[in-house]
PDB file of C-alpha atoms and ligand atoms in Angstrom:
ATOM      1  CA  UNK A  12     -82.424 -15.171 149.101  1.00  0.00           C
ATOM      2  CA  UNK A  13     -81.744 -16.996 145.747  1.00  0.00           C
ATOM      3  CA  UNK A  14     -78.788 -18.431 147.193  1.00  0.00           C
ATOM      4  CA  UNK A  15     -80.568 -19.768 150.204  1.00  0.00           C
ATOM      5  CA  UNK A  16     -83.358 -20.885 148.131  1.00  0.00           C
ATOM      6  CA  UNK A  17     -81.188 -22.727 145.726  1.00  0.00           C
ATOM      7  CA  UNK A  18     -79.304 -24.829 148.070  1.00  0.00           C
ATOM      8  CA  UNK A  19     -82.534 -25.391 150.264  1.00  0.00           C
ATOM      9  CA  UNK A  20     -83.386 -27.463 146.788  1.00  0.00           C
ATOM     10  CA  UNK A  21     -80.568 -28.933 146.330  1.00  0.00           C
ATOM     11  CA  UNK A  22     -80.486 -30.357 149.839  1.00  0.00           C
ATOM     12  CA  UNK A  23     -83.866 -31.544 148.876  1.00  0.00           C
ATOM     13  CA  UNK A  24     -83.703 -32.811 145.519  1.00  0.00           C
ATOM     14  CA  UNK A  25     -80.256 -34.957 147.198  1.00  0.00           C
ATOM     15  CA  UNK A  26     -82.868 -36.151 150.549  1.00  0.00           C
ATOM     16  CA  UNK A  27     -85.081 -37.134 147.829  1.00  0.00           C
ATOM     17  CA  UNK A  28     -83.168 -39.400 145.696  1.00  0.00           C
ATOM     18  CA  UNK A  29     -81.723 -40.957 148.665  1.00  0.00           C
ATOM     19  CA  UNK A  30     -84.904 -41.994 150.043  1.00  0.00           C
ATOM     20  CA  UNK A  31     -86.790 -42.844 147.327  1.00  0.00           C
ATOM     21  CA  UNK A  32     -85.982 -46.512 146.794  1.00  0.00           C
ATOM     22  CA  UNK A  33     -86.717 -46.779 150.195  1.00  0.00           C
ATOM     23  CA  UNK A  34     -89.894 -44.670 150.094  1.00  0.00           C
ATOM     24  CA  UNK A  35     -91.560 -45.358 146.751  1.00  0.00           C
ATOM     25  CA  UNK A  36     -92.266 -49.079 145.570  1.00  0.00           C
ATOM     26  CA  UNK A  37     -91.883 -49.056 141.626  1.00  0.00           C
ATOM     27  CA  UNK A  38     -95.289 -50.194 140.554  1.00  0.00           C
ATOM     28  CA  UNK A  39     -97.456 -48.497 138.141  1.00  0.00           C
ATOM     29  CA  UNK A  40    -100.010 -46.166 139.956  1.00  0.00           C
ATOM     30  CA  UNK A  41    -103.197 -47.154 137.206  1.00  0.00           C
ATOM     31  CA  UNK A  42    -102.761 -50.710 136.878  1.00  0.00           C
ATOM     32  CA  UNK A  43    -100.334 -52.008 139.466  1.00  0.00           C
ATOM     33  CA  UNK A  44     -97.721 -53.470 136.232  1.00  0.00           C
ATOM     34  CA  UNK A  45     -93.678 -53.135 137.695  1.00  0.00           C
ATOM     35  CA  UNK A  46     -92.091 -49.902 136.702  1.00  0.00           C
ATOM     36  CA  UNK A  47     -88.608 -49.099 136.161  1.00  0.00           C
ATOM     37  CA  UNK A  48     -89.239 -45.478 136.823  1.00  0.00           C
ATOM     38  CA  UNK A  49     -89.718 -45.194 140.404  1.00  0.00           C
ATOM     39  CA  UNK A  50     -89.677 -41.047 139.705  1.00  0.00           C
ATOM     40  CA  UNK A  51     -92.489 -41.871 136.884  1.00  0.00           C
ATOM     41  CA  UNK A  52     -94.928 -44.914 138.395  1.00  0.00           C
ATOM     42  CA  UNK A  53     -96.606 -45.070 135.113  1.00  0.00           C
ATOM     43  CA  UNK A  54     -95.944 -48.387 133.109  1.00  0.00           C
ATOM     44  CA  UNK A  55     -95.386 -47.862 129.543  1.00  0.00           C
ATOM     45  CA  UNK A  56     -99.043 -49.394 128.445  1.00  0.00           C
ATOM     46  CA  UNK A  57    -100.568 -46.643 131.068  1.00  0.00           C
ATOM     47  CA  UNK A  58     -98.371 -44.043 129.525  1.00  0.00           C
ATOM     48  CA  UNK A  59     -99.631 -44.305 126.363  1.00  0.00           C
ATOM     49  CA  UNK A  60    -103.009 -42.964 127.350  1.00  0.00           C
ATOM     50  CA  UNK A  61    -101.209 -39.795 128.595  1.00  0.00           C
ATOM     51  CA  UNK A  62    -102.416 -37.485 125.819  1.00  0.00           C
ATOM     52  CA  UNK A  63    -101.128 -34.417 124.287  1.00  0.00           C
ATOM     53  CA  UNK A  64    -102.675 -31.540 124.786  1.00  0.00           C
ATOM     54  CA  UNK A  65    -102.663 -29.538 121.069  1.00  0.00           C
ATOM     55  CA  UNK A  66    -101.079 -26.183 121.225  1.00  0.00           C
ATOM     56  CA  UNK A  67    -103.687 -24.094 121.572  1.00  0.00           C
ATOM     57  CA  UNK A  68    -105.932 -25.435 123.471  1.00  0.00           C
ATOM     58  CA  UNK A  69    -104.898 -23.537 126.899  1.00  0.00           C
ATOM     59  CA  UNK A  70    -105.027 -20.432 125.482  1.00  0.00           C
ATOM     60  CA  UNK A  71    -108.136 -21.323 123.938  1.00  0.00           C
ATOM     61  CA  UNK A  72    -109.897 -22.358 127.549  1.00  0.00           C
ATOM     62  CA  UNK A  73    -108.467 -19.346 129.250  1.00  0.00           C
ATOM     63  CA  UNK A  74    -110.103 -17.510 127.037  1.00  0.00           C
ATOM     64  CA  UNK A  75    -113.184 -18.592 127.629  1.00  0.00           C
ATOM     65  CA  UNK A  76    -113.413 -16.361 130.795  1.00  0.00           C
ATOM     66  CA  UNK A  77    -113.667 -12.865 130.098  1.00  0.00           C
ATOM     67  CA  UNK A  78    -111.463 -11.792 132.460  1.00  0.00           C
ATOM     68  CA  UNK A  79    -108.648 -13.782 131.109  1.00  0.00           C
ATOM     69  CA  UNK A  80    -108.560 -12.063 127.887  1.00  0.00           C
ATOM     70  CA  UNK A  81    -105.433 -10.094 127.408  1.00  0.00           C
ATOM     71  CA  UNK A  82    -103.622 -11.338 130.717  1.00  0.00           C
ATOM     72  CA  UNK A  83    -101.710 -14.205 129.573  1.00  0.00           C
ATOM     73  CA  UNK A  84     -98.486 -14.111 126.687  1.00  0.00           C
ATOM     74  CA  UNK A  85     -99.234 -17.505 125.965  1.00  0.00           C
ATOM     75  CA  UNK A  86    -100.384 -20.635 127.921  1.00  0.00           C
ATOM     76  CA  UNK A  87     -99.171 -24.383 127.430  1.00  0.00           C
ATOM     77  CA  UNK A  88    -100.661 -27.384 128.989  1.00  0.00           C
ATOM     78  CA  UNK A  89     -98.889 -30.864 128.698  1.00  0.00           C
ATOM     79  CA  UNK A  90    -101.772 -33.685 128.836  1.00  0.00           C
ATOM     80  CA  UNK A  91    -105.283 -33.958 129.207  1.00  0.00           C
ATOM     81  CA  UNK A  92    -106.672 -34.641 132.639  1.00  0.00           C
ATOM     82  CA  UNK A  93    -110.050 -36.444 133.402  1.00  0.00           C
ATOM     83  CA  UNK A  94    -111.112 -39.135 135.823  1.00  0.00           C
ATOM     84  CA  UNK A  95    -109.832 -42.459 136.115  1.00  0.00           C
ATOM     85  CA  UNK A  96    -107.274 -41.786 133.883  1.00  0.00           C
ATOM     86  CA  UNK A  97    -103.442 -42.759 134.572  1.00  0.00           C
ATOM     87  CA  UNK A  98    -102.810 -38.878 134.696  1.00  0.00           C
ATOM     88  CA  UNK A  99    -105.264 -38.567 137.592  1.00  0.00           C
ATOM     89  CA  UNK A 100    -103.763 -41.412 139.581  1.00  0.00           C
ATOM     90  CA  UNK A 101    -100.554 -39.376 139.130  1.00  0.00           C
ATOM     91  CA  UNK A 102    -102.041 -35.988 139.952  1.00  0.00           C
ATOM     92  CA  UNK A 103    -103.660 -37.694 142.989  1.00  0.00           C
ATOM     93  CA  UNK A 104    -100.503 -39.292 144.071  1.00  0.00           C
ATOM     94  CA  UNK A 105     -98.600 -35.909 143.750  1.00  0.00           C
ATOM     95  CA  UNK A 106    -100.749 -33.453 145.340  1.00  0.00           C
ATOM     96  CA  UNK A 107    -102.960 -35.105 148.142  1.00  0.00           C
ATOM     97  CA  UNK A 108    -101.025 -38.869 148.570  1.00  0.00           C
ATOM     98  CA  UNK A 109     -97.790 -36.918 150.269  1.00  0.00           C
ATOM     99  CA  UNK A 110     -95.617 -37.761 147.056  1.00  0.00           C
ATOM    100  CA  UNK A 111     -93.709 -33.984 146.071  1.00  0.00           C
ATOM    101  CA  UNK A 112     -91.361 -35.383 144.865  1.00  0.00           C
ATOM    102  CA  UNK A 113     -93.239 -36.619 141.736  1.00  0.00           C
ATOM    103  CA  UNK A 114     -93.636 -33.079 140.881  1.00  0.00           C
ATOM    104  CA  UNK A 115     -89.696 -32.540 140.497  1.00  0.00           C
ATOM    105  CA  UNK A 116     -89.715 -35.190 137.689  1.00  0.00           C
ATOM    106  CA  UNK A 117     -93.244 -34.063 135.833  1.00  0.00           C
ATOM    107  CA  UNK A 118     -91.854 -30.283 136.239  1.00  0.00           C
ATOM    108  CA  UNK A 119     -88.779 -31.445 134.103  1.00  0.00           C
ATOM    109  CA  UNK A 120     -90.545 -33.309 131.583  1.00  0.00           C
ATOM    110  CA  UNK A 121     -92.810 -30.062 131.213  1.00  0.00           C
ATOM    111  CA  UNK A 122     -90.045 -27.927 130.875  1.00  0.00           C
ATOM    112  CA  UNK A 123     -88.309 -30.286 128.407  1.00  0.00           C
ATOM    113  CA  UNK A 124     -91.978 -30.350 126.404  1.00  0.00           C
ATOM    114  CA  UNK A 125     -91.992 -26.590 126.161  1.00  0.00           C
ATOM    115  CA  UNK A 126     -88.520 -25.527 126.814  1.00  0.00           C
ATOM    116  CA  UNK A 127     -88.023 -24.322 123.016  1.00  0.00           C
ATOM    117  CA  UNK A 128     -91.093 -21.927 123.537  1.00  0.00           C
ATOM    118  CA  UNK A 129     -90.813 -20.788 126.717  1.00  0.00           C
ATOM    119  CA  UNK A 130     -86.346 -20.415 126.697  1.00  0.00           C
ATOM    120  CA  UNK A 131     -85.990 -16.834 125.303  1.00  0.00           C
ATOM    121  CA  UNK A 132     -89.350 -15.555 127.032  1.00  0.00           C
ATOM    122  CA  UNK A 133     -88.931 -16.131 130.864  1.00  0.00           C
ATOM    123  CA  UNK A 134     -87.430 -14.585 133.520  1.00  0.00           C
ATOM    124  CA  UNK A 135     -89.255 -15.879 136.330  1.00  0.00           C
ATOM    125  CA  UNK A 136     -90.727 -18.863 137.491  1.00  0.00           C
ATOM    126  CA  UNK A 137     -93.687 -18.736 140.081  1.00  0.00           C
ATOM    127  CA  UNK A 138     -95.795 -21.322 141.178  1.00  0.00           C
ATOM    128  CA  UNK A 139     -99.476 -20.818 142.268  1.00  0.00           C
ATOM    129  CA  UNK A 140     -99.275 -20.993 145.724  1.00  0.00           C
ATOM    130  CA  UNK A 141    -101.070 -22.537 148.082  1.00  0.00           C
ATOM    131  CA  UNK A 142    -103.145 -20.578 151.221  1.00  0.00           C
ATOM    132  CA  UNK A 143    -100.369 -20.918 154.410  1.00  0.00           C
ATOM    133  CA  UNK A 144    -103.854 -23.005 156.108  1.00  0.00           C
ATOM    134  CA  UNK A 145    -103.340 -24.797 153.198  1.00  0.00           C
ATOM    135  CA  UNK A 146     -99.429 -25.582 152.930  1.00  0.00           C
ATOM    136  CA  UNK A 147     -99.127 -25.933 156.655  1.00  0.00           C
ATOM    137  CA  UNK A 148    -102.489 -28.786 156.825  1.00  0.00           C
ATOM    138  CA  UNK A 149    -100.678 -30.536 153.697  1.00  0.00           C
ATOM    139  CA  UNK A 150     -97.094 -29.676 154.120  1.00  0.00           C
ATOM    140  CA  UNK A 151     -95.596 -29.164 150.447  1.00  0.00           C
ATOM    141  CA  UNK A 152     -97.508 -27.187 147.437  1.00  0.00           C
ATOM    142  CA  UNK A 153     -97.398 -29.822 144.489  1.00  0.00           C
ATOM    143  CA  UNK A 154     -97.309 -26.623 142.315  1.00  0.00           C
ATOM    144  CA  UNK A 155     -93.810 -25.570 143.678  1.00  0.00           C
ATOM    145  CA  UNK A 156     -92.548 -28.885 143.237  1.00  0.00           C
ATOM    146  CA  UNK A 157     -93.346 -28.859 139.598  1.00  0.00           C
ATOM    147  CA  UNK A 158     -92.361 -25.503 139.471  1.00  0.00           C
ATOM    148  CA  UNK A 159     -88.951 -26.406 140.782  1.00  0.00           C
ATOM    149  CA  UNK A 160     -88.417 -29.288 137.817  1.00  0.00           C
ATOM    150  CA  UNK A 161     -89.208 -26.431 135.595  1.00  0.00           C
ATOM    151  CA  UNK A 162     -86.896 -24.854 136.235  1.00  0.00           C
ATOM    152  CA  UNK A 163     -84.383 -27.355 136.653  1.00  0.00           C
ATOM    153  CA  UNK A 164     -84.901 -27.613 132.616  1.00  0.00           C
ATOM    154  CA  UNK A 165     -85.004 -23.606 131.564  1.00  0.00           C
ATOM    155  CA  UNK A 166     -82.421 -22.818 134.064  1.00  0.00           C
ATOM    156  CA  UNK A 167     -84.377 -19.518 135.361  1.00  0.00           C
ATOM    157  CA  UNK A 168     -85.258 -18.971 139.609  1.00  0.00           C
ATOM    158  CA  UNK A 169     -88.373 -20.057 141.112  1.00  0.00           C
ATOM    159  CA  UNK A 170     -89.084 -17.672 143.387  1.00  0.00           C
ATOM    160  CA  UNK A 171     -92.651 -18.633 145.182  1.00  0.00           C
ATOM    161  CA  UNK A 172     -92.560 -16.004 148.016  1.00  0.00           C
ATOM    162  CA  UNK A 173     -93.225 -13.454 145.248  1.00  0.00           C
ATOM    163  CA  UNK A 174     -96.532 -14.457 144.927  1.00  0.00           C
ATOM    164  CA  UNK A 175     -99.026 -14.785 148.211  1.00  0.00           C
ATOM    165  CA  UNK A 176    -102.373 -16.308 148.431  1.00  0.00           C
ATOM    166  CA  UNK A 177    -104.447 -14.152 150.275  1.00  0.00           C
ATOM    167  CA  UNK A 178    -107.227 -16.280 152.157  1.00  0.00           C
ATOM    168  CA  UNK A 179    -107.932 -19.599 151.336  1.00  0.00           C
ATOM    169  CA  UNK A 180    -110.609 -20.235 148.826  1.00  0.00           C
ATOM    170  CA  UNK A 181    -113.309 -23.046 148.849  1.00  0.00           C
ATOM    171  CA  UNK A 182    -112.862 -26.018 146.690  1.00  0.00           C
ATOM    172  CA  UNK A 183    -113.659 -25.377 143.162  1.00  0.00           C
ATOM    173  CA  UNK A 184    -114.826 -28.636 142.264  1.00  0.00           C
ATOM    174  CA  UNK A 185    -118.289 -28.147 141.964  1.00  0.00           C
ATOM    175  CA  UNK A 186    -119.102 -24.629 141.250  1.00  0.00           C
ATOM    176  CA  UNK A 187    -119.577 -23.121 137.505  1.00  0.00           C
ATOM    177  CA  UNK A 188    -117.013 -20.751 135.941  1.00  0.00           C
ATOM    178  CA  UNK A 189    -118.373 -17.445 137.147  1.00  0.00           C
ATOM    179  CA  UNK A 190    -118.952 -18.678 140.997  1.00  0.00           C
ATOM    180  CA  UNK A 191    -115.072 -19.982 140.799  1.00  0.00           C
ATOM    181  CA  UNK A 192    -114.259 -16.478 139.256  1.00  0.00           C
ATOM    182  CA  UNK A 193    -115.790 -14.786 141.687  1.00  0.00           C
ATOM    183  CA  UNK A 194    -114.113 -17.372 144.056  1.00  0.00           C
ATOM    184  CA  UNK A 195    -110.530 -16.648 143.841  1.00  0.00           C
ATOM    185  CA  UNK A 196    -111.040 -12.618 142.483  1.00  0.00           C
ATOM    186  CA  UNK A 197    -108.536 -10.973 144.728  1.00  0.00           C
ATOM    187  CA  UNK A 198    -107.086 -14.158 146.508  1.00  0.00           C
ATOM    188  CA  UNK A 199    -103.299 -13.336 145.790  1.00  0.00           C
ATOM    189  CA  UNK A 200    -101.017 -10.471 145.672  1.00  0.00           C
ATOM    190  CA  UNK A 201     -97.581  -9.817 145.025  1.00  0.00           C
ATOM    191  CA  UNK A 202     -95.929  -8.628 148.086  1.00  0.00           C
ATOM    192  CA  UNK A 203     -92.530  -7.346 146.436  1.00  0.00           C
ATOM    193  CA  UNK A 204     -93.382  -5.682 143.718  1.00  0.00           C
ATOM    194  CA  UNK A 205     -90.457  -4.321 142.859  1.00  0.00           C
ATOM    195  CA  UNK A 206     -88.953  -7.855 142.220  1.00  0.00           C
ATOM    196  CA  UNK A 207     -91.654  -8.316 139.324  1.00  0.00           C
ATOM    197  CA  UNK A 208     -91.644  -5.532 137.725  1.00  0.00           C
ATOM    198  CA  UNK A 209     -90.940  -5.552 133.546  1.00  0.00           C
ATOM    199  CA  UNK A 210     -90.401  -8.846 134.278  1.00  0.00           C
ATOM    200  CA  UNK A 211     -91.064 -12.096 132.318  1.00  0.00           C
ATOM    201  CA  UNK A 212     -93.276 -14.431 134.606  1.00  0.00           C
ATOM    202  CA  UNK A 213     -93.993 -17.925 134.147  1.00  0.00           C
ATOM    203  CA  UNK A 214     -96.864 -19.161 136.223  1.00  0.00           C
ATOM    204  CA  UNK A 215     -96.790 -22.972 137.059  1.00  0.00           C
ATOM    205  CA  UNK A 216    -100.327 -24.661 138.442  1.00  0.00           C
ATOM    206  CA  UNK A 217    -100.991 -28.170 138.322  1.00  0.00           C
ATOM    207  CA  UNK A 218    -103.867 -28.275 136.386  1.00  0.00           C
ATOM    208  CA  UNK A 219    -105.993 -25.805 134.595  1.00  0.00           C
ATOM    209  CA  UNK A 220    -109.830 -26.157 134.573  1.00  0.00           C
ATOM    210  CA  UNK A 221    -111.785 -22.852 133.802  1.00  0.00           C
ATOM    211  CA  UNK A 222    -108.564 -20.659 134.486  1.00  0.00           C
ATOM    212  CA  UNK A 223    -109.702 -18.729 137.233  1.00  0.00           C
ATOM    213  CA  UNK A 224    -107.425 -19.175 139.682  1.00  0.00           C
ATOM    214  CA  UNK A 225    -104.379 -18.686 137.246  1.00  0.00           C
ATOM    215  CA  UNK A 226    -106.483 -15.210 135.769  1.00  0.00           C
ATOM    216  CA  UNK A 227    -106.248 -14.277 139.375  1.00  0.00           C
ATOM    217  CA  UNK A 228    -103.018 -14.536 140.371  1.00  0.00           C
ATOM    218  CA  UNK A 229    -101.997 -12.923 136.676  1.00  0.00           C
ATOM    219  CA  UNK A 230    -104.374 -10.095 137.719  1.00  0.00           C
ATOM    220  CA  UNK A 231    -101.918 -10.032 140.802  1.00  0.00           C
ATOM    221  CA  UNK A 232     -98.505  -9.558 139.040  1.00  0.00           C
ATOM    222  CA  UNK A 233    -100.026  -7.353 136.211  1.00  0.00           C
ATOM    223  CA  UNK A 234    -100.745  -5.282 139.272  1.00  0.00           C
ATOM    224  CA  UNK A 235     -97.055  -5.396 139.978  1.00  0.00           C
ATOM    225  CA  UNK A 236     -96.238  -4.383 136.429  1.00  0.00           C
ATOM    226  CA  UNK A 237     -94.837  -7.384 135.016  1.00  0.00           C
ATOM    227  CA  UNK A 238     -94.093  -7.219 131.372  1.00  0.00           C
ATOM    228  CA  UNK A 239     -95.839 -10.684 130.566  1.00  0.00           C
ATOM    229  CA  UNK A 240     -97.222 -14.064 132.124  1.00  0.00           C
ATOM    230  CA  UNK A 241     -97.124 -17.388 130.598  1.00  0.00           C
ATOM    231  CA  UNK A 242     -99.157 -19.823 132.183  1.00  0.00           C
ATOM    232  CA  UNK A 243     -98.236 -23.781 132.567  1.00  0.00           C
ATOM    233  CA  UNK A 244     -99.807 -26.576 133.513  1.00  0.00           C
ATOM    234  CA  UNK A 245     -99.604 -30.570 133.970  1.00  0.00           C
ATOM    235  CA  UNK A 246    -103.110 -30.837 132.921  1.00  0.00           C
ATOM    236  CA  UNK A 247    -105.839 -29.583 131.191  1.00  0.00           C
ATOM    237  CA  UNK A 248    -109.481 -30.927 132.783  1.00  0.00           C
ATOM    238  CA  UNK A 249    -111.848 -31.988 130.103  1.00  0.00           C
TER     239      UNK A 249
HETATM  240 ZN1   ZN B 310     -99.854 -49.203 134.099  1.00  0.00          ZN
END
């Protein structure tokens, strides 16, 4: 299955790069400037306002939900997220403007960002996935795809069919941290455990927001008896 998978991404990864001149006009996705970075359509003014997230911080925010506590080895988020910002034209781009393959590229300059912390700790890479409703209405989880550049960088599998959503969950956007908690409580499993097990996972999400989602799917592989999960994200929401 790793074989398969592997090639699968290479044969996608090649697609990509073929089409992407033809697919992706190099303009900045904020303010419209000429890029040179077709795989990055942020100009280097816009770029600038992509700030670091400090080191703790995910941690920190995970931790603000009780049932996060004691689930997660360590958590890493690369820039801050809010609205109107260049990182939201990206995210938008990426996950609902049928543009994957901006994930590949953000996935490698997360795993390049973190790569000395997470290089001796990970055996695993998983994405969060997406419901199959989900995936089939939108045709590519942007989570993979980062996922994938990820591991492009640490040089450890992704292996996203060992982690299931269960039923699709309701948008998050507007409900407080204990409704989304009680949201996505039990929404994934890990259908071969065996695969997991005293294993070093890291989970990849877009972005992280109150954590729920990511405490569920850890509650998930803990289940499974994994020996750790790390969790990161592109963004952290303000
Ligand atoms: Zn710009």
């Amino acid at each position: 299955m790793l074989v398969l998978l592997d090639s699968y991404r290479q044969v996608l990864q090649q697609l990509g790069q073929a089409l992407w001149g033809l697919l992706y006009p190099p303009f900045c996705l904020h303010c419209g400037e000429r890029v040179e970075n077709a795989r990055f359509p942020l100009c280097p003014a816009c770029q600038q306002q992509l700030h670091r997230v400090p080191k703790s911080e995910a941690l920190h925010r995970l931790h603000q939900l009780p049932a996060a506590v004691g689930c997660f080895r360590a958590a890493h988020a690369l820039w801050y997220y809010a609205p109107k910002q260049p990182l939201e034209r990206l995210h938008h781009a990426l996950k609902y403007g049928n543009r994957p393959t901006y994930g590949l590229h953000l996935g490698q300059i997360m795993g390049k960002t973190f790569s000395p912390l997470l290089q001796e700790t990970i055996d695993v890479i998983l994405p969060i996935p997406l419901h199959r409703g989900r995936y089939l209405a939108r045709g590519y989880n942007q989570s993979a795809w980062l996922a994938y550049g990820v591991g492009d960088v640490l040089g450890r599998p992704v292996m996203p069919k060992l982690l299931q959503r269960l039923r699709a969950t309701r948008s998050q956007t507007h409900l407080s941290r204990s409704e989304r908690q009680a949201n996505v409580a039990g929404a994934f499993r890990a259908p071969m455990p065996d695969l997991l097990r005293g294993r070093h996972i890291l989970l990849v999400d877009d972005l992280l927001t109150t954590g729920a989602t990511a405490t569920a799917a850890a509650h998930a592989l803990h289940a499974a008896r994994v020996a750790s999960v790390t969790l990161l994200t592109l963004g952290l929401a303000h």
